[in-house]
Short mmCIF file of C-alpha atoms in Angstrom, two decimals:
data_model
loop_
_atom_site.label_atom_id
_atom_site.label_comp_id
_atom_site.label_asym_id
_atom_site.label_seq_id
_atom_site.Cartn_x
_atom_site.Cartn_y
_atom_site.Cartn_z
CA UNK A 1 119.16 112.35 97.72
CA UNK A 2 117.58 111.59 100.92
CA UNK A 3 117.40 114.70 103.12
CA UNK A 4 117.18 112.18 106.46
CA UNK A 5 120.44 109.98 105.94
CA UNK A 6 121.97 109.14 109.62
CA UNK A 7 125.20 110.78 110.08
CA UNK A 8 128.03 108.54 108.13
CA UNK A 9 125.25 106.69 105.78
CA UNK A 10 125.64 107.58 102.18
CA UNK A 11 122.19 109.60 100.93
CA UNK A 12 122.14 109.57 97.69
CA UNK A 13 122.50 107.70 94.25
CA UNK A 14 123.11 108.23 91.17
CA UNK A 15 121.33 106.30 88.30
CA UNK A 16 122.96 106.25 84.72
CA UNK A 17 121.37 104.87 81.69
CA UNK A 18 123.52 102.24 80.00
CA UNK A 19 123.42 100.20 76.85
CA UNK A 20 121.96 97.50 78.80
CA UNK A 21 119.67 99.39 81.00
CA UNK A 22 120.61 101.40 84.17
CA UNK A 23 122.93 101.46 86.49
CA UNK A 24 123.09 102.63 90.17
CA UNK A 25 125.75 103.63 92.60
CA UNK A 26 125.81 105.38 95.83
CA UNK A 27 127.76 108.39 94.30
CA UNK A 28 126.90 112.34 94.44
CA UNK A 29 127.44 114.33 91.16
CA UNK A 30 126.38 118.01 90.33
CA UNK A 31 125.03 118.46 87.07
CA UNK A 32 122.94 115.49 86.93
CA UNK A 33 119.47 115.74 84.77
CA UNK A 34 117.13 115.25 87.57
CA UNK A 35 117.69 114.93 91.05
CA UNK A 36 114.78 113.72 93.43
CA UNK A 37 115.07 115.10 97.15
CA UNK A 38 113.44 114.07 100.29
CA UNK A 39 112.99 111.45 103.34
CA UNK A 40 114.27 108.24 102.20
CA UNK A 41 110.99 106.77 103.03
CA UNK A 42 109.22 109.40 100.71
CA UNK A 43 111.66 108.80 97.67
CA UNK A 44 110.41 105.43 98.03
CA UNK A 45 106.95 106.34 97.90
CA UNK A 46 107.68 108.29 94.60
CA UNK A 47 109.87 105.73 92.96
CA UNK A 48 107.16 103.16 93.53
CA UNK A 49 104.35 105.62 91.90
CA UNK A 50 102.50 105.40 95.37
CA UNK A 51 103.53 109.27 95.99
CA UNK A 52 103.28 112.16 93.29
CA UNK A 53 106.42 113.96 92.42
CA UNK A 54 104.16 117.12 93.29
CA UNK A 55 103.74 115.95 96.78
CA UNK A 56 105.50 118.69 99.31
CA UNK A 57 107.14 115.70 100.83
CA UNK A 58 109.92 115.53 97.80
CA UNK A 59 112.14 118.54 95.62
CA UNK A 60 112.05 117.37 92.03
CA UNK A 61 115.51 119.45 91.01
CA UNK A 62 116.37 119.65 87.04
CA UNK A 63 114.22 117.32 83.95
CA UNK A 64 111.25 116.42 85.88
CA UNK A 65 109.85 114.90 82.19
CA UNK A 66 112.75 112.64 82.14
CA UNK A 67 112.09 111.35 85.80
CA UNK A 68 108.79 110.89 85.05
CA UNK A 69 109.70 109.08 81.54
CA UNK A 70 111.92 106.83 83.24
CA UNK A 71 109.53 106.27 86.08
CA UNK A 72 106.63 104.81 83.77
CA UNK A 73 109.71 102.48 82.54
CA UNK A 74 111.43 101.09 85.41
CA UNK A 75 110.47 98.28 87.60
CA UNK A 76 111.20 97.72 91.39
CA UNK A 77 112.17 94.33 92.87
#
């Protein structure tokens, strides 16, 4: 979810794991396992392992074991 999303942009994602991997869509959903809040430019950070999901800059809501599980597994671009 980023917290700094101009007004009419879609902020958040949600990420599914599928039979053949994940899957993303720009969809909101309560009950998810994990949620990861912040500055766009933050969840970036933290998505690319170059900012700690302790950092004050992001809100780590839910299963942070399963973000950080997945994070050690998925790659970016």
């Amino acid at each position: 979810h980023a917290t700094d999303a101009a007004p009419g942009v879609r902020g958040e994602w949600l990420i599914e794991l599928t039979d053949d991997g994940f899957a993303v869509r720009p969809e909101h959903t309560d009950g998810a396992t994990v949620e990861l809040r912040g500055p766009m430019t933050e969840l970036m950070l933290a998505f690319y392992r170059r900012l700690p999901l302790t950092s004050d800059e992001v809100e780590v809501r839910g299963d942070r074991s399963f973000l950080e599980f997945w994070l050690e597994r998925a790659t970016f671009g």
